[in-house]
Amino acid sequence: MKIIFLYALVFCGVFAKSYIISPLPLPRQEILNLDPRPCNAKCLNQLYEKGQFFSFVSRFGNEQNPDLRAKLAIALENLAILDLPISPKSTTAKIKLGLLMPKKVIRHYFYTSIDTILSYLMARESDFSFEVFNSDTEDTQAIQAAYQSAISAGSDFVIGIFTTKGAKEFARNIKITIPVYLATNHIKQIGDIPPPKKLYFGGVDYESQIELLIYLSQDEPLVVYNDNSTTGKYLSELLHARGANIIHEQTIDPTTAKRFASILPSQEKFLENSVVIFNTQAIHTGLMMSQIALSQSKPKKMLSTQTNYDSSLFDLVQPNDRKEFYVVSIIGRLDPRIVEYAALLGRDLKYNWVNYSTAVGVELLLGGQIGEKERYFQEFFLDNQVHYTNRIYKISGKNFYEYR
């Protein structure tokens, strides 16, 4: 397979083939950096151009420059850490994919999405071309200009990473001529705006996840902890809209999460024999769960949505303190090949739902290019929205397992 990755008019050829790997945990390969001097982007480019790939990889660090990350894949190939033999096929790409994002708005996802798409394309045998288009903001004119650039570049379809504001702009104000897949948005987020025919959505349906949590609570009294994030507030609104039996609700900031034990005495009368719902980030959920374990008044269950399907809980909470923790997630079984490619680029497909949704979108938009037996994912489009299966998970050791 040949991948042509383009960003800011810099071209890099990346080649890959699929292969079978063991279902056992992936071995780690590490190149130690013995040079204590810092190495910036210019330094890394010089090492790469000189063919000093060991030095390039060992001193790469947490560099996020997309051109350098593409070169990292090639360096790993040259070191035989990543098996990427040159394809004998034509250099003409069969499929051209565009990635459209407002970098100033979604800084973190700008880089993780690039690497996720690269990892998916490297796991495929056909030829692809991949180009990034930055709109900087979510203003109508900025999105329209970047989208038009993707069309002019010959993109067959576009993956978009936007907030709800950007999703509404696409639905209301952008004339869509080539398919657009919004990996971070659910179709319900655009409200009553009718979605254009070629606009697709891959976000989490938090409404259905909240309904599942209410079902799991079995009408027991609920204690709800939210944070100040957009998602935390939204989840709280969904609980109230469904008439959940909430006896206590509190917004938790990072400082309170760290020192939750100091307010435990005021919480115990609510916690005893209740069901706790965490609408907080995983790191804060983990801190709170570990301190709730110190209380004499224990809840019957602890529940959460996709926001806490996160591997950080494995280390933050002791096994005995998470026995009755249940989390709902859209992430299903993953092919180990694509997991390994993502890991080699430093990205997580197992627990990061945005990465998962992005990879699902690429596969679905490739459509007929992929045979049914060659698919990595089982999800499908239903009325312009990816149809996911909400699964209930519990934690065992260092893994989530499907409860039912």
Coordinates of C-alpha atoms in Angstrom, one line a residue:
M1 CA 0.0 0.0 0.0
K2 CA 1.1 3.5 -0.7
I3 CA 0.1 6.4 1.5
I4 CA 0.8 9.9 0.5
F5 CA 0.6 12.2 3.5
L6 CA 0.5 15.9 2.8
Y7 CA 0.5 18.8 5.2
A8 CA 1.6 22.4 4.4
L9 CA 2.9 21.3 1.0
V10 CA 5.3 18.8 2.5
F11 CA 5.1 15.4 0.9
C12 CA 6.0 12.1 2.6
G13 CA 5.6 8.6 1.1
V14 CA 4.6 5.9 3.6
F15 CA 4.1 2.3 2.7
A16 CA 2.5 -0.6 4.6
K17 CA 1.2 -4.1 4.4
S18 CA -1.1 -6.0 6.7
Y19 CA 0.2 -9.0 8.7
I20 CA -0.8 -11.3 11.5
I21 CA 0.5 -10.6 15.0
S22 CA 0.1 -12.5 18.2
P23 CA -3.0 -11.9 20.3
L24 CA -0.6 -11.8 23.3
P25 CA 0.2 -8.3 24.8
L26 CA 2.3 -6.3 22.4
P27 CA 6.1 -6.4 23.1
R28 CA 7.7 -3.0 23.7
Q29 CA 10.7 -1.9 21.6
E30 CA 12.5 1.1 23.0
I31 CA 15.5 3.1 21.7
L32 CA 17.3 4.8 24.6
N33 CA 18.4 8.4 24.2
L34 CA 21.9 8.7 25.5
D35 CA 22.4 12.3 24.4
P36 CA 21.2 14.7 27.2
R37 CA 21.1 17.7 24.8
P38 CA 17.6 19.0 23.7
C39 CA 16.7 18.4 20.1
N40 CA 14.1 20.7 18.5
A41 CA 12.3 20.4 15.2
K42 CA 15.3 21.7 13.2
C43 CA 17.6 19.3 14.9
L44 CA 15.3 16.4 14.2
N45 CA 15.0 17.3 10.6
Q46 CA 18.8 17.4 10.3
L47 CA 19.1 13.9 11.8
Y48 CA 16.5 12.6 9.5
E49 CA 18.1 14.1 6.4
K50 CA 21.5 12.6 7.4
G51 CA 19.9 9.2 7.7
Q52 CA 20.7 9.0 11.4
F53 CA 17.5 7.2 12.2
F54 CA 18.5 5.8 15.6
S55 CA 19.3 9.3 16.9
F56 CA 16.2 10.7 15.2
V57 CA 13.9 8.2 16.9
S58 CA 15.6 8.2 20.3
R59 CA 15.5 12.0 20.5
F60 CA 12.0 12.4 19.0
G61 CA 10.3 12.9 22.4
N62 CA 6.8 14.3 22.3
E63 CA 7.3 16.3 19.1
Q64 CA 3.8 17.0 17.5
N65 CA 4.9 18.5 14.2
P66 CA 2.8 16.4 11.6
D67 CA 5.6 16.3 9.0
L68 CA 8.0 15.0 11.6
R69 CA 5.5 12.4 12.8
A70 CA 5.1 11.2 9.3
K71 CA 8.9 10.9 9.0
L72 CA 8.9 9.0 12.3
A73 CA 6.9 6.2 10.6
I74 CA 9.5 6.1 7.8
A75 CA 12.4 6.0 10.3
L76 CA 10.8 3.1 12.1
E77 CA 10.5 1.3 8.8
N78 CA 14.3 1.8 8.1
L79 CA 15.1 0.5 11.6
A80 CA 12.8 -2.6 10.9
I81 CA 10.7 -1.6 13.9
L82 CA 7.8 -1.0 11.6
D83 CA 7.4 -3.4 8.8
L84 CA 6.6 -1.1 5.8
P85 CA 8.0 -2.6 2.5
I86 CA 7.7 -0.4 -0.6
S87 CA 4.6 -1.3 -2.6
P88 CA 5.2 -2.5 -6.2
K89 CA 1.9 -0.9 -7.2
S90 CA 1.5 2.4 -9.2
T91 CA 2.3 5.6 -7.4
T92 CA -1.1 7.0 -8.3
A93 CA -3.4 7.0 -5.2
K94 CA -6.8 5.4 -5.7
I95 CA -8.4 7.2 -2.8
K96 CA -7.7 10.7 -1.6
L97 CA -8.8 11.5 2.0
G98 CA -8.9 15.0 3.5
L99 CA -8.7 15.8 7.2
L100 CA -10.3 19.1 8.1
M101 CA -9.9 20.7 11.5
P102 CA -9.8 24.1 13.3
K103 CA -6.4 23.8 14.9
K104 CA -6.9 26.8 17.2
V105 CA -10.1 25.3 18.6
I106 CA -9.1 21.6 19.0
R107 CA -5.4 21.7 19.5
H108 CA -5.1 18.2 21.1
Y109 CA -7.1 16.3 18.5
F110 CA -5.2 18.0 15.7
Y111 CA -2.3 15.7 16.1
T112 CA -4.0 12.6 17.5
S113 CA -6.4 12.5 14.5
I114 CA -3.6 12.7 12.0
D115 CA -1.8 9.8 13.6
T116 CA -5.0 7.8 13.9
I117 CA -5.8 8.1 10.2
L118 CA -2.2 7.3 9.3
S119 CA -2.3 4.1 11.5
Y120 CA -5.5 3.0 9.8
L121 CA -4.2 3.6 6.3
M122 CA -0.9 1.8 7.1
A123 CA -3.0 -1.2 8.0
R124 CA -4.6 -1.3 4.5
E125 CA -3.2 -2.8 1.3
S126 CA -4.7 -0.4 -1.2
D127 CA -3.3 3.0 -2.2
F128 CA -4.3 6.2 -0.5
S129 CA -3.5 9.8 -0.4
F130 CA -4.0 11.8 2.8
E131 CA -3.9 15.6 3.2
V132 CA -4.6 17.9 6.2
F133 CA -6.7 21.1 5.8
N134 CA -6.7 23.6 8.7
S135 CA -9.6 26.0 9.1
D136 CA -8.1 27.5 12.3
T137 CA -11.6 28.5 13.6
E138 CA -15.2 27.4 13.2
D139 CA -16.4 30.5 11.5
T140 CA -18.5 29.8 8.4
Q141 CA -16.0 31.5 6.0
A142 CA -13.0 29.7 7.5
I143 CA -14.7 26.2 7.3
Q144 CA -16.0 26.9 3.7
A145 CA -12.5 28.0 2.5
A146 CA -10.8 24.9 4.0
Y147 CA -13.5 22.6 2.7
Q148 CA -13.2 24.1 -0.8
S149 CA -9.5 23.5 -0.6
A150 CA -10.1 19.9 0.1
I151 CA -12.4 19.7 -2.9
S152 CA -9.9 21.5 -5.1
A153 CA -7.2 19.1 -4.0
G154 CA -9.3 16.2 -5.3
S155 CA -10.3 14.7 -2.0
D156 CA -12.9 11.9 -2.3
F157 CA -14.2 12.5 1.2
V158 CA -13.3 14.6 4.3
I159 CA -13.0 13.6 8.0
G160 CA -13.8 16.6 10.3
I161 CA -12.9 17.1 13.9
F162 CA -15.1 19.9 15.3
T163 CA -17.1 21.1 18.3
T164 CA -20.9 21.4 18.3
K165 CA -20.5 24.9 16.9
G166 CA -18.6 23.6 13.9
A167 CA -21.1 20.7 13.4
K168 CA -24.0 23.2 13.2
E169 CA -22.1 25.4 10.8
F170 CA -21.6 22.4 8.5
A171 CA -25.3 21.4 8.7
R172 CA -26.7 24.9 8.3
N173 CA -24.3 27.0 6.2
I174 CA -21.8 24.8 4.2
K175 CA -22.8 23.5 0.7
I176 CA -21.6 19.9 0.9
T177 CA -20.7 18.3 -2.4
I178 CA -18.2 15.5 -1.2
P179 CA -19.0 13.4 1.9
V180 CA -18.0 14.9 5.3
Y181 CA -17.7 12.7 8.4
L182 CA -17.7 14.6 11.8
A183 CA -16.0 12.1 14.1
T184 CA -16.6 14.1 17.3
N185 CA -20.3 15.0 16.9
H186 CA -23.5 13.1 17.3
I187 CA -26.3 14.0 14.9
K188 CA -28.5 15.0 18.0
Q189 CA -26.1 17.8 18.7
I190 CA -27.3 19.8 15.7
G191 CA -30.8 19.9 17.1
D192 CA -33.6 20.5 14.6
I193 CA -31.3 21.4 11.7
P194 CA -31.9 18.9 8.9
P195 CA -28.6 17.3 8.0
P196 CA -27.4 17.5 4.4
K197 CA -27.4 14.2 2.5
K198 CA -23.6 13.9 2.5
L199 CA -23.0 14.9 6.1
Y200 CA -22.3 12.0 8.5
F201 CA -21.8 11.9 12.2
G202 CA -19.7 9.6 14.5
G203 CA -20.1 11.0 18.0
V204 CA -21.3 9.2 21.1
D205 CA -25.0 9.2 21.9
Y206 CA -24.9 10.3 25.5
E207 CA -28.7 10.3 25.7
S208 CA -28.8 6.5 25.2
Q209 CA -25.9 6.0 27.6
I210 CA -27.6 8.0 30.3
E211 CA -30.7 6.0 29.8
L212 CA -28.7 2.9 30.3
L213 CA -27.2 4.2 33.5
I214 CA -30.7 5.0 34.9
Y215 CA -31.7 1.4 34.0
L216 CA -28.6 0.1 35.9
S217 CA -29.5 2.2 38.9
Q218 CA -32.7 0.2 39.3
D219 CA -34.5 3.3 40.8
E220 CA -32.1 3.6 43.7
P221 CA -31.4 7.2 44.9
L222 CA -28.7 8.8 42.8
V223 CA -25.7 10.9 43.9
V224 CA -24.3 12.8 40.9
Y225 CA -20.9 14.4 40.6
N226 CA -20.3 16.7 37.6
D227 CA -17.4 18.8 36.4
N228 CA -17.6 22.2 34.7
S229 CA -16.8 20.9 31.2
T230 CA -19.4 21.1 28.4
T231 CA -19.8 17.3 28.5
G232 CA -20.2 17.3 32.3
K233 CA -23.0 19.9 32.2
Y234 CA -24.7 18.2 29.3
L235 CA -24.8 14.8 31.1
S236 CA -26.3 16.5 34.1
E237 CA -29.0 18.1 31.9
L238 CA -29.8 14.7 30.4
L239 CA -30.3 13.1 33.9
H240 CA -32.7 15.9 34.9
A241 CA -34.6 15.7 31.6
R242 CA -35.3 12.0 32.3
G243 CA -36.5 12.6 35.8
A244 CA -33.7 10.7 37.5
N245 CA -34.1 10.2 41.2
I246 CA -31.3 12.5 42.2
I247 CA -31.0 13.1 46.0
H248 CA -27.6 15.0 45.8
E249 CA -25.7 16.7 43.0
Q250 CA -22.5 18.6 43.2
T251 CA -20.0 20.2 40.7
I252 CA -16.5 19.0 41.4
D253 CA -13.4 21.1 40.5
P254 CA -9.9 19.6 40.3
T255 CA -8.9 20.8 43.8
T256 CA -12.0 19.2 45.4
A257 CA -11.4 16.0 43.5
K258 CA -7.9 15.8 45.0
R259 CA -9.1 16.6 48.5
F260 CA -12.4 14.8 48.4
A261 CA -11.7 13.0 51.7
S262 CA -12.0 16.4 53.4
I263 CA -15.7 16.8 52.4
L264 CA -16.6 13.1 52.9
P265 CA -18.3 13.7 56.2
S266 CA -20.8 16.0 54.4
Q267 CA -21.3 13.4 51.7
E268 CA -21.8 10.2 53.7
K269 CA -25.5 10.6 54.4
F270 CA -26.0 10.7 50.7
L271 CA -23.6 8.0 49.7
E272 CA -24.9 5.2 52.0
N273 CA -26.8 2.7 49.9
S274 CA -27.1 5.0 46.9
V275 CA -25.9 4.8 43.3
V276 CA -23.2 7.3 42.3
I277 CA -22.9 8.7 38.8
F278 CA -19.7 10.3 37.8
N279 CA -19.9 13.0 35.0
T280 CA -16.3 13.9 35.6
Q281 CA -13.0 13.4 33.8
A282 CA -11.4 10.0 34.5
I283 CA -8.5 11.4 36.5
H284 CA -10.9 13.1 38.9
T285 CA -13.2 10.1 39.0
G286 CA -10.3 7.9 40.0
L287 CA -9.3 10.3 42.7
M288 CA -12.8 10.5 44.1
M289 CA -13.4 6.7 43.9
S290 CA -10.3 6.0 45.9
Q291 CA -11.3 8.4 48.6
I292 CA -14.9 7.3 48.8
A293 CA -13.4 3.9 49.6
L294 CA -12.3 5.4 52.9
S295 CA -15.8 6.2 54.0
Q296 CA -17.9 4.0 56.3
S297 CA -20.9 4.7 54.1
K298 CA -20.5 3.0 50.8
P299 CA -22.7 3.3 47.7
K300 CA -24.2 0.2 46.1
K301 CA -22.9 1.0 42.7
M302 CA -20.8 3.6 40.8
L303 CA -21.7 4.3 37.2
S304 CA -20.4 6.4 34.3
T305 CA -20.6 7.0 30.6
Q306 CA -18.0 7.0 27.8
T307 CA -16.1 9.7 29.7
N308 CA -14.7 7.2 32.1
Y309 CA -13.8 4.3 29.8
D310 CA -10.2 5.2 30.5
S311 CA -7.2 3.1 31.3
S312 CA -6.0 5.6 33.9
L313 CA -8.5 4.1 36.4
F314 CA -6.5 0.9 36.5
D315 CA -3.8 2.6 38.5
L316 CA -5.8 5.3 40.2
V317 CA -8.3 2.9 42.0
Q318 CA -7.4 -0.2 43.9
P319 CA -9.2 -3.4 42.7
N320 CA -11.4 -3.8 45.8
D321 CA -12.5 -0.2 45.5
R322 CA -13.8 -0.6 41.9
K323 CA -15.7 -3.9 42.2
E324 CA -19.1 -2.2 41.8
F325 CA -18.0 0.3 39.1
Y326 CA -19.8 0.0 35.8
V327 CA -19.1 2.1 32.7
V328 CA -20.8 2.3 29.3
S329 CA -18.7 2.5 26.2
I330 CA -19.2 2.4 22.4
I331 CA -15.7 0.8 21.9
G332 CA -15.9 -2.8 20.9
R333 CA -13.4 -5.5 20.0
L334 CA -10.4 -4.2 17.9
D335 CA -8.3 -5.9 15.3
P336 CA -4.8 -6.2 16.9
R337 CA -3.1 -5.0 13.6
I338 CA -4.7 -1.6 13.7
V339 CA -4.0 -1.3 17.5
E340 CA -0.4 -2.0 16.9
Y341 CA 0.0 0.6 14.1
A342 CA -1.7 3.2 16.3
A343 CA 0.6 2.3 19.2
L344 CA 3.7 2.7 17.1
L345 CA 2.6 6.3 16.4
G346 CA 1.9 6.8 20.0
R347 CA -1.9 6.7 19.8
D348 CA -4.6 4.8 21.7
L349 CA -7.5 3.2 19.9
K350 CA -8.5 0.9 22.8
Y351 CA -9.7 3.6 25.2
N352 CA -9.9 6.9 23.2
W353 CA -13.3 7.1 21.6
V354 CA -12.4 10.0 19.3
N355 CA -9.6 8.0 17.8
Y356 CA -12.0 5.0 17.6
S357 CA -14.7 7.1 15.9
T358 CA -12.2 8.6 13.5
A359 CA -10.9 5.2 12.3
V360 CA -14.5 3.9 12.0
G361 CA -15.4 6.9 9.8
V362 CA -12.4 6.2 7.5
E363 CA -13.5 2.6 7.0
L364 CA -17.2 3.4 6.4
L365 CA -16.4 6.1 3.9
L366 CA -14.1 3.8 2.0
G367 CA -17.2 1.7 1.5
G368 CA -16.8 -0.6 -1.5
Q369 CA -13.0 -0.5 -1.4
I370 CA -13.1 -2.9 1.5
G371 CA -14.5 -6.4 1.5
E372 CA -16.8 -7.5 4.3
K373 CA -14.2 -10.0 5.6
E374 CA -11.5 -7.3 5.6
R375 CA -13.4 -4.8 7.8
Y376 CA -11.8 -3.9 11.1
F377 CA -15.1 -2.5 12.5
Q378 CA -18.7 -3.8 12.6
E379 CA -20.4 -0.4 13.0
F380 CA -22.6 1.0 10.2
F381 CA -24.4 4.2 9.2
L382 CA -28.0 4.6 10.1
D383 CA -29.7 7.9 9.1
N384 CA -26.3 9.6 8.6
Q385 CA -25.1 8.6 12.1
V386 CA -22.7 5.8 13.0
H387 CA -24.7 3.1 14.8
Y388 CA -22.7 2.0 17.9
T389 CA -23.6 -0.7 20.4
N390 CA -23.4 0.6 24.0
R391 CA -21.6 -2.0 26.0
I392 CA -21.5 -2.2 29.8
Y393 CA -17.9 -2.8 31.2
K394 CA -16.3 -3.6 34.5
I395 CA -12.6 -3.6 35.4
S396 CA -10.5 -6.6 36.0
G397 CA -6.8 -6.0 36.7
K398 CA -5.5 -3.9 33.9
N399 CA -8.4 -4.4 31.5
F400 CA -12.1 -3.6 31.0
Y401 CA -14.3 -6.6 30.3
E402 CA -17.8 -6.7 28.9
Y403 CA -20.2 -7.3 31.8
R404 CA -23.2 -7.8 29.5

